[in-house]
GROMACS .gro file of C-alpha atoms in nm:
model
  368
    1MET     CA    1   0.427  10.546  12.673
    2LYS     CA    2   0.736  10.368  12.536
    3LEU     CA    3   0.616  10.431  12.182
    4LEU     CA    4   0.571  10.802  12.259
    5LYS     CA    5   0.925  10.823  12.398
    6LYS     CA    6   1.065  10.652  12.088
    7LEU     CA    7   0.878  10.892  11.859
    8THR     CA    8   1.004  11.191  12.059
    9ALA     CA    9   1.364  11.064  12.038
   10ILE     CA   10   1.333  11.015  11.661
   11ILE     CA   11   1.196  11.371  11.615
   12ILE     CA   12   1.483  11.517  11.821
   13LEU     CA   13   1.740  11.316  11.620
   14ILE     CA   14   1.593  11.433  11.289
   15SER     CA   15   1.599  11.795  11.410
   16MET     CA   16   1.964  11.763  11.509
   17LEU     CA   17   2.057  11.619  11.170
   18ILE     CA   18   1.877  11.902  10.989
   19THR     CA   19   2.058  12.160  11.205
   20LEU     CA   20   2.397  11.999  11.143
   21ASN     CA   21   2.346  12.011  10.768
   22SER     CA   22   2.200  12.363  10.753
   23PRO     CA   23   2.431  12.619  10.587
   24ILE     CA   24   2.458  12.897  10.847
   25ILE     CA   25   2.713  13.170  10.908
   26SER     CA   26   2.666  13.356  11.233
   27TYR     CA   27   2.849  13.660  11.362
   28ALA     CA   28   2.982  13.739  11.706
   29ALA     CA   29   2.928  14.080  11.866
   30ASP     CA   30   3.267  14.197  11.739
   31GLY     CA   31   3.176  14.107  11.381
   32THR     CA   32   3.402  13.801  11.356
   33GLU     CA   33   3.262  13.515  11.156
   34SER     CA   34   3.162  13.181  11.304
   35GLY     CA   35   3.117  12.944  11.012
   36GLY     CA   36   2.832  12.695  11.018
   37THR     CA   37   2.928  12.332  10.958
   38GLY     CA   38   2.773  12.032  10.800
   39SER     CA   39   2.775  11.679  10.945
   40SER     CA   40   3.141  11.638  10.841
   41GLY     CA   41   3.244  11.934  11.059
   42GLU     CA   42   3.368  12.138  10.760
   43SER     CA   43   3.238  12.486  10.672
   44THR     CA   44   2.956  12.465  10.420
   45GLY     CA   45   3.050  12.791  10.247
   46GLU     CA   46   2.683  12.867  10.182
   47GLN     CA   47   2.468  13.128  10.350
   48THR     CA   48   2.096  13.156  10.388
   49GLU     CA   49   2.039  13.330  10.717
   50GLU     CA   50   2.219  13.546  10.970
   51ILE     CA   51   2.124  13.430  11.319
   52GLY     CA   52   1.937  13.673  11.539
   53THR     CA   53   1.811  13.896  11.258
   54ASP     CA   54   1.508  13.905  11.033
   55TYR     CA   55   1.685  13.918  10.698
   56GLU     CA   56   1.862  13.671  10.474
   57ILE     CA   57   2.200  13.673  10.305
   58LYS     CA   58   2.131  13.532   9.962
   59GLU     CA   59   2.333  13.327   9.715
   60GLU     CA   60   2.287  13.610   9.465
   61GLU     CA   61   2.139  13.957   9.496
   62THR     CA   62   2.135  14.279   9.294
   63TRP     CA   63   2.089  14.643   9.390
   64ASP     CA   64   2.027  14.959   9.192
   65ILE     CA   65   2.303  15.188   9.319
   66SER     CA   66   2.278  15.453   9.048
   67LYS     CA   67   2.286  15.824   9.133
   68ASN     CA   68   1.940  15.884   8.991
   69GLY     CA   69   1.784  15.550   9.082
   70ASP     CA   70   1.727  15.468   8.716
   71GLY     CA   71   1.908  15.135   8.713
   72SER     CA   72   2.205  15.271   8.519
   73VAL     CA   73   2.452  15.134   8.779
   74ILE     CA   74   2.392  14.791   8.931
   75ALA     CA   75   2.574  14.602   9.207
   76LYS     CA   76   2.552  14.223   9.190
   77TRP     CA   77   2.646  14.000   9.484
   78THR     CA   78   2.763  13.638   9.451
   79LEU     CA   79   2.806  13.443   9.773
   80GLU     CA   80   3.017  13.164   9.624
   81ASP     CA   81   3.321  13.389   9.576
   82ARG     CA   82   3.199  13.671   9.804
   83THR     CA   83   3.229  13.921   9.522
   84ILE     CA   84   3.042  14.236   9.427
   85ILE     CA   85   3.044  14.325   9.056
   86ILE     CA   86   2.939  14.681   8.976
   87SER     CA   87   2.841  14.751   8.618
   88GLY     CA   88   2.664  15.011   8.408
   89ASN     CA   89   2.717  15.370   8.300
   90GLY     CA   90   2.727  15.679   8.518
   91GLU     CA   91   2.766  15.775   8.881
   92MET     CA   92   2.707  15.575   9.196
   93LYS     CA   93   2.465  15.694   9.460
   94ASP     CA   94   2.596  15.855   9.781
   95TRP     CA   95   2.521  15.707  10.124
   96VAL     CA   96   2.554  15.812  10.487
   97SER     CA   97   2.852  15.664  10.677
   98GLY     CA   98   2.752  15.363  10.884
   99SER     CA   99   2.384  15.396  10.799
  100ASN     CA  100   2.167  15.085  10.780
  101GLU     CA  101   2.026  15.238  10.463
  102ASN     CA  102   2.348  15.157  10.276
  103TRP     CA  103   2.298  14.910   9.994
  104HIS     CA  104   2.511  14.646  10.168
  105ASN     CA  105   2.385  14.731  10.518
  106SER     CA  106   2.547  14.555  10.811
  107LYS     CA  107   2.448  14.211  10.679
  108TYR     CA  108   2.696  14.210  10.388
  109GLU     CA  109   2.970  14.445  10.495
  110LYS     CA  110   3.148  14.181  10.707
  111ILE     CA  111   3.168  13.919  10.432
  112ILE     CA  112   3.237  14.106  10.106
  113GLU     CA  113   3.592  14.010  10.003
  114LYS     CA  114   3.625  14.135   9.646
  115VAL     CA  115   3.483  14.424   9.445
  116ILE     CA  116   3.508  14.456   9.067
  117ILE     CA  117   3.394  14.785   8.915
  118GLU     CA  118   3.349  14.757   8.541
  119LYS     CA  119   3.430  15.025   8.285
  120GLY     CA  120   3.146  15.273   8.239
  121VAL     CA  121   3.099  15.356   8.607
  122THR     CA  122   3.226  15.712   8.658
  123SER     CA  123   3.228  15.760   9.037
  124ILE     CA  124   3.258  15.570   9.364
  125GLY     CA  125   2.989  15.707   9.590
  126THR     CA  126   3.014  15.850   9.940
  127SER     CA  127   3.049  15.563  10.193
  128ALA     CA  128   3.004  15.310   9.910
  129PHE     CA  129   3.212  15.042  10.085
  130TYR     CA  130   3.221  15.191  10.433
  131GLY     CA  131   3.297  14.927  10.697
  132CYS     CA  132   3.355  14.639  10.455
  133SER     CA  133   3.611  14.490  10.693
  134SER     CA  134   3.678  14.170  10.492
  135LEU     CA  135   3.738  14.349  10.162
  136THR     CA  136   4.087  14.258  10.036
  137SER     CA  137   4.069  14.338   9.666
  138ILE     CA  138   3.910  14.607   9.452
  139THR     CA  139   3.940  14.683   9.081
  140ILE     CA  140   3.877  15.043   8.971
  141PRO     CA  141   3.845  15.110   8.596
  142SER     CA  142   3.978  15.407   8.400
  143SER     CA  143   3.626  15.548   8.366
  144VAL     CA  144   3.613  15.646   8.737
  145THR     CA  145   3.700  16.012   8.799
  146SER     CA  146   3.614  16.056   9.168
  147ILE     CA  147   3.635  15.858   9.492
  148GLY     CA  148   3.372  15.981   9.737
  149SER     CA  149   3.395  16.072  10.104
  150ARG     CA  150   3.464  15.769  10.324
  151ALA     CA  151   3.421  15.544  10.020
  152PHE     CA  152   3.658  15.283  10.168
  153ALA     CA  153   3.667  15.401  10.531
  154GLU     CA  154   3.727  15.120  10.781
  155CYS     CA  155   3.802  14.862  10.512
  156SER     CA  156   4.051  14.716  10.756
  157SER     CA  157   4.162  14.418  10.542
  158LEU     CA  158   4.246  14.621  10.232
  159THR     CA  159   4.626  14.608  10.188
  160SER     CA  160   4.665  14.786   9.854
  161ILE     CA  161   4.466  14.976   9.597
  162GLU     CA  162   4.547  15.105   9.250
  163ILE     CA  163   4.407  15.448   9.179
  164PRO     CA  164   4.369  15.488   8.801
  165SER     CA  165   4.505  15.794   8.622
  166SER     CA  166   4.149  15.903   8.540
  167VAL     CA  167   4.074  15.997   8.904
  168THR     CA  168   4.080  16.372   8.970
  169SER     CA  169   3.941  16.389   9.324
  170ILE     CA  170   3.978  16.186   9.644
  171GLU     CA  171   3.724  16.316   9.892
  172PHE     CA  172   3.720  16.357  10.270
  173GLY     CA  173   3.813  16.040  10.460
  174ALA     CA  174   3.815  15.825  10.146
  175PHE     CA  175   4.055  15.568  10.295
  176GLU     CA  176   4.015  15.663  10.661
  177LYS     CA  177   4.109  15.384  10.907
  178CYS     CA  178   4.211  15.137  10.637
  179SER     CA  179   4.445  14.989  10.896
  180SER     CA  180   4.613  14.731  10.666
  181LEU     CA  181   4.687  14.969  10.378
  182THR     CA  182   5.066  15.000  10.345
  183ASN     CA  183   5.120  15.251  10.065
  184ILE     CA  184   4.931  15.485   9.833
  185GLU     CA  185   5.025  15.596   9.483
  186ILE     CA  186   4.869  15.929   9.377
  187PRO     CA  187   4.852  15.966   8.997
  188SER     CA  188   4.922  16.293   8.817
  189SER     CA  189   4.551  16.337   8.738
  190VAL     CA  190   4.449  16.402   9.102
  191THR     CA  191   4.377  16.770   9.163
  192SER     CA  192   4.194  16.744   9.496
  193ILE     CA  193   4.261  16.537   9.810
  194GLY     CA  194   4.017  16.593  10.096
  195ASP     CA  195   4.100  16.619  10.465
  196SER     CA  196   4.147  16.293  10.654
  197ALA     CA  197   4.176  16.100  10.326
  198PHE     CA  198   4.435  15.865  10.480
  199SER     CA  199   4.402  15.934  10.853
  200GLY     CA  200   4.395  15.635  11.083
  201CYS     CA  201   4.575  15.415  10.826
  202SER     CA  202   4.801  15.273  11.094
  203SER     CA  203   5.009  15.056  10.855
  204LEU     CA  204   5.058  15.327  10.592
  205THR     CA  205   5.431  15.401  10.557
  206SER     CA  206   5.438  15.599  10.236
  207ILE     CA  207   5.225  15.827  10.018
  208ASN     CA  208   5.385  15.867   9.676
  209VAL     CA  209   5.280  16.126   9.419
  210GLU     CA  210   5.367  16.113   9.050
  211ALA     CA  211   5.629  16.377   8.974
  212ASN     CA  212   5.418  16.561   8.716
  213ASN     CA  213   5.120  16.610   8.947
  214ARG     CA  214   5.043  16.984   8.945
  215ASN     CA  215   4.882  17.005   9.289
  216TYR     CA  216   5.070  16.770   9.521
  217LEU     CA  217   5.413  16.629   9.595
  218SER     CA  218   5.562  16.381   9.839
  219THR     CA  219   5.893  16.394  10.021
  220ASP     CA  220   6.010  16.076  10.196
  221GLY     CA  221   5.654  15.949  10.172
  222VAL     CA  222   5.500  16.259  10.336
  223LEU     CA  223   5.225  16.437  10.142
  224TYR     CA  224   5.244  16.815  10.079
  225ASN     CA  225   5.075  17.060   9.848
  226LYS     CA  226   5.274  17.140   9.536
  227ASP     CA  227   5.452  17.452   9.669
  228ASN     CA  228   5.543  17.272   9.991
  229THR     CA  229   5.363  17.524  10.214
  230GLU     CA  230   5.103  17.286  10.361
  231LEU     CA  231   5.179  16.952  10.521
  232LYS     CA  232   4.878  16.740  10.420
  233CYS     CA  233   4.953  16.397  10.566
  234TYR     CA  234   5.230  16.223  10.754
  235PRO     CA  235   5.171  15.845  10.716
  236ALA     CA  236   5.073  15.695  11.051
  237GLY     CA  237   5.271  15.376  10.987
  238LYS     CA  238   5.611  15.547  10.961
  239LYS     CA  239   5.833  15.427  11.246
  240GLU     CA  240   6.059  15.731  11.294
  241ALA     CA  241   6.043  15.881  11.643
  242LYS     CA  242   6.126  16.238  11.534
  243TYR     CA  243   6.015  16.457  11.247
  244ILE     CA  244   6.137  16.804  11.152
  245ILE     CA  245   5.879  16.996  10.950
  246PRO     CA  246   6.044  17.186  10.659
  247SER     CA  247   6.081  17.563  10.698
  248SER     CA  248   5.876  17.621  10.381
  249VAL     CA  249   5.560  17.500  10.558
  250THR     CA  250   5.317  17.769  10.676
  251SER     CA  251   5.026  17.547  10.776
  252ILE     CA  252   4.986  17.203  10.931
  253GLY     CA  253   4.673  17.067  10.769
  254ASN     CA  254   4.369  16.911  10.929
  255TYR     CA  255   4.446  16.552  11.043
  256ALA     CA  256   4.808  16.592  10.925
  257PHE     CA  257   4.963  16.371  11.197
  258TYR     CA  258   4.645  16.186  11.299
  259GLY     CA  259   4.725  15.860  11.478
  260CYS     CA  260   5.104  15.885  11.435
  261SER     CA  261   5.173  15.682  11.747
  262SER     CA  262   5.548  15.630  11.686
  263LEU     CA  263   5.640  15.999  11.693
  264THR     CA  264   5.782  16.124  12.023
  265ASN     CA  265   5.905  16.460  11.899
  266ILE     CA  266   5.794  16.697  11.622
  267GLU     CA  267   5.975  17.022  11.543
  268ILE     CA  268   5.752  17.300  11.413
  269PRO     CA  269   5.935  17.583  11.229
  270SER     CA  270   5.865  17.952  11.290
  271SER     CA  271   5.716  17.974  10.941
  272VAL     CA  272   5.400  17.790  11.056
  273THR     CA  273   5.103  18.017  11.130
  274SER     CA  274   4.820  17.766  11.172
  275ILE     CA  275   4.766  17.419  11.317
  276GLY     CA  276   4.458  17.251  11.175
  277LYS     CA  277   4.189  17.056  11.354
  278ASP     CA  278   4.287  16.704  11.465
  279ALA     CA  279   4.640  16.782  11.347
  280PHE     CA  280   4.811  16.572  11.619
  281ASN     CA  281   4.507  16.375  11.732
  282GLY     CA  282   4.609  16.033  11.864
  283CYS     CA  283   4.985  16.098  11.870
  284SER     CA  284   5.000  15.891  12.187
  285SER     CA  285   5.382  15.881  12.215
  286LEU     CA  286   5.437  16.255  12.170
  287THR     CA  287   5.603  16.376  12.490
  288SER     CA  288   5.670  16.741  12.411
  289ILE     CA  289   5.615  16.995  12.139
  290THR     CA  290   5.702  17.361  12.100
  291ILE     CA  291   5.451  17.585  11.927
  292PRO     CA  292   5.629  17.885  11.772
  293ASN     CA  293   5.515  18.246  11.821
  294SER     CA  294   5.414  18.259  11.455
  295VAL     CA  295   5.112  18.034  11.519
  296THR     CA  296   4.787  18.225  11.564
  297SER     CA  297   4.534  17.941  11.591
  298ILE     CA  298   4.509  17.589  11.732
  299GLY     CA  299   4.225  17.391  11.576
  300ASN     CA  300   3.964  17.174  11.742
  301TYR     CA  301   4.097  16.838  11.868
  302ALA     CA  302   4.449  16.947  11.771
  303PHE     CA  303   4.622  16.750  12.049
  304ASN     CA  304   4.333  16.523  12.143
  305GLY     CA  305   4.454  16.190  12.284
  306CYS     CA  306   4.819  16.291  12.314
  307SER     CA  307   4.837  16.090  12.635
  308SER     CA  308   5.218  16.111  12.677
  309LEU     CA  309   5.235  16.489  12.641
  310THR     CA  310   5.367  16.623  12.973
  311ASN     CA  311   5.423  16.989  12.897
  312ILE     CA  312   5.327  17.239  12.631
  313GLU     CA  313   5.392  17.609  12.602
  314ILE     CA  314   5.126  17.815  12.429
  315PRO     CA  315   5.277  18.123  12.265
  316ASN     CA  316   5.137  18.473  12.318
  317SER     CA  317   5.029  18.485  11.954
  318ILE     CA  318   4.739  18.244  12.021
  319THR     CA  319   4.397  18.405  12.072
  320SER     CA  320   4.177  18.097  12.121
  321ILE     CA  321   4.207  17.734  12.229
  322GLY     CA  322   3.974  17.515  12.024
  323ASN     CA  323   3.715  17.255  12.123
  324TYR     CA  324   3.877  16.943  12.273
  325ALA     CA  325   4.219  17.089  12.187
  326PHE     CA  326   4.396  16.901  12.468
  327HIS     CA  327   4.124  16.650  12.545
  328GLY     CA  328   4.261  16.326  12.692
  329CYS     CA  329   4.614  16.460  12.748
  330SER     CA  330   4.630  16.254  13.068
  331SER     CA  331   5.002  16.314  13.135
  332LEU     CA  332   4.986  16.692  13.099
  333THR     CA  333   5.096  16.837  13.433
  334ASN     CA  334   5.145  17.202  13.349
  335ILE     CA  335   5.018  17.454  13.099
  336GLU     CA  336   5.049  17.830  13.083
  337ILE     CA  337   4.779  18.026  12.906
  338PRO     CA  338   4.911  18.359  12.776
  339SER     CA  339   4.720  18.687  12.811
  340SER     CA  340   4.661  18.692  12.434
  341VAL     CA  341   4.402  18.414  12.468
  342THR     CA  342   4.045  18.541  12.493
  343SER     CA  343   3.848  18.216  12.472
  344ILE     CA  344   3.881  17.855  12.583
  345GLU     CA  345   3.633  17.641  12.392
  346ASP     CA  346   3.430  17.335  12.494
  347SER     CA  347   3.614  17.047  12.669
  348ALA     CA  348   3.952  17.200  12.584
  349PHE     CA  349   4.122  17.028  12.882
  350CYS     CA  350   3.870  16.750  12.947
  351GLY     CA  351   4.040  16.431  13.069
  352CYS     CA  352   4.368  16.602  13.164
  353SER     CA  353   4.380  16.395  13.481
  354SER     CA  354   4.738  16.492  13.578
  355LEU     CA  355   4.682  16.867  13.550
  356THR     CA  356   4.701  17.001  13.907
  357ASN     CA  357   4.713  17.374  13.844
  358ILE     CA  358   4.600  17.616  13.576
  359GLU     CA  359   4.595  17.996  13.577
  360ILE     CA  360   4.327  18.181  13.386
  361PRO     CA  361   4.446  18.524  13.267
  362ASN     CA  362   4.226  18.835  13.283
  363SER     CA  363   4.201  18.837  12.903
  364ILE     CA  364   3.970  18.533  12.900
  365THR     CA  365   3.613  18.637  12.820
  366SER     CA  366   3.460  18.290  12.766
  367ILE     CA  367   3.519  17.935  12.885
  368GLY     CA  368   3.329  17.656  12.708
   0.00000   0.00000   0.00000
């Protein structure tokens, strides 16, 4: 019996020593890293397995990420320096945002720190680096002409990026929710910037456009189209409490003021005829806003999450109130709907917990 106990104790001790020296990196539910340690108590820096899953993170790995699946563009992973090197000739494949079918899946996206794209690659695919929250550095060569939709969305550690003068298009949500990005330089080559390209970039204080760009311009770090008639993006990291929109502006673009939590007051000129979807979404400090009679439409989610908004007057030029237009406006106590409005769309006033009274005019033919 004593011999059996001694053998059991030895087996347990050996198991403990093996565990202490095993190179493991585990991840908490929030995605934060918990580094495995060796017997010295220091991080091993090597990875073989992610706890609780059935796949391995390897020392080295390669993927075919070419548009046509012909191996013309390859991504190579190296654990030692946590770097992805993308090489080859041609376009990258496109992926679905947040899908487990992405080449890096959820197992790599939390630990990739550096990306080097070599010359010859001509595009950065849709959602190529979506959710790579540890990515701090990326090199884009002069061969790249397009940055796909949500290519760098939610890369929350990325503080800066150099867009080469070869790039002509920046697609929808390309840098969406890159919360550490402080400024963006748009080269003269860019002819197309998609909606929400920089929305949710809570540290972004300035968007600068090269003077000879034929399609866009920036004034005090605010992005407009070239003729100054559409306000494209007000950087969410600007700290001013008030902003006066220039009288040349006729439309406030989709996501234009998305997440601008420092703004308490925005003046809209009578030249504006349309307010795009999500235009003021997440402007949580906005207390009041006057919509001029020139405006004919309020887009979906236009004032979603404007939790400090206490009062808003809808002009009699408005004919419909979009889906979720005032969703989550929890401080809104009063709103008058003019007789010009014929439809109130889905969840337009959902979550307006302070709204005690609302009058529906006879003109309303549908309520979502």
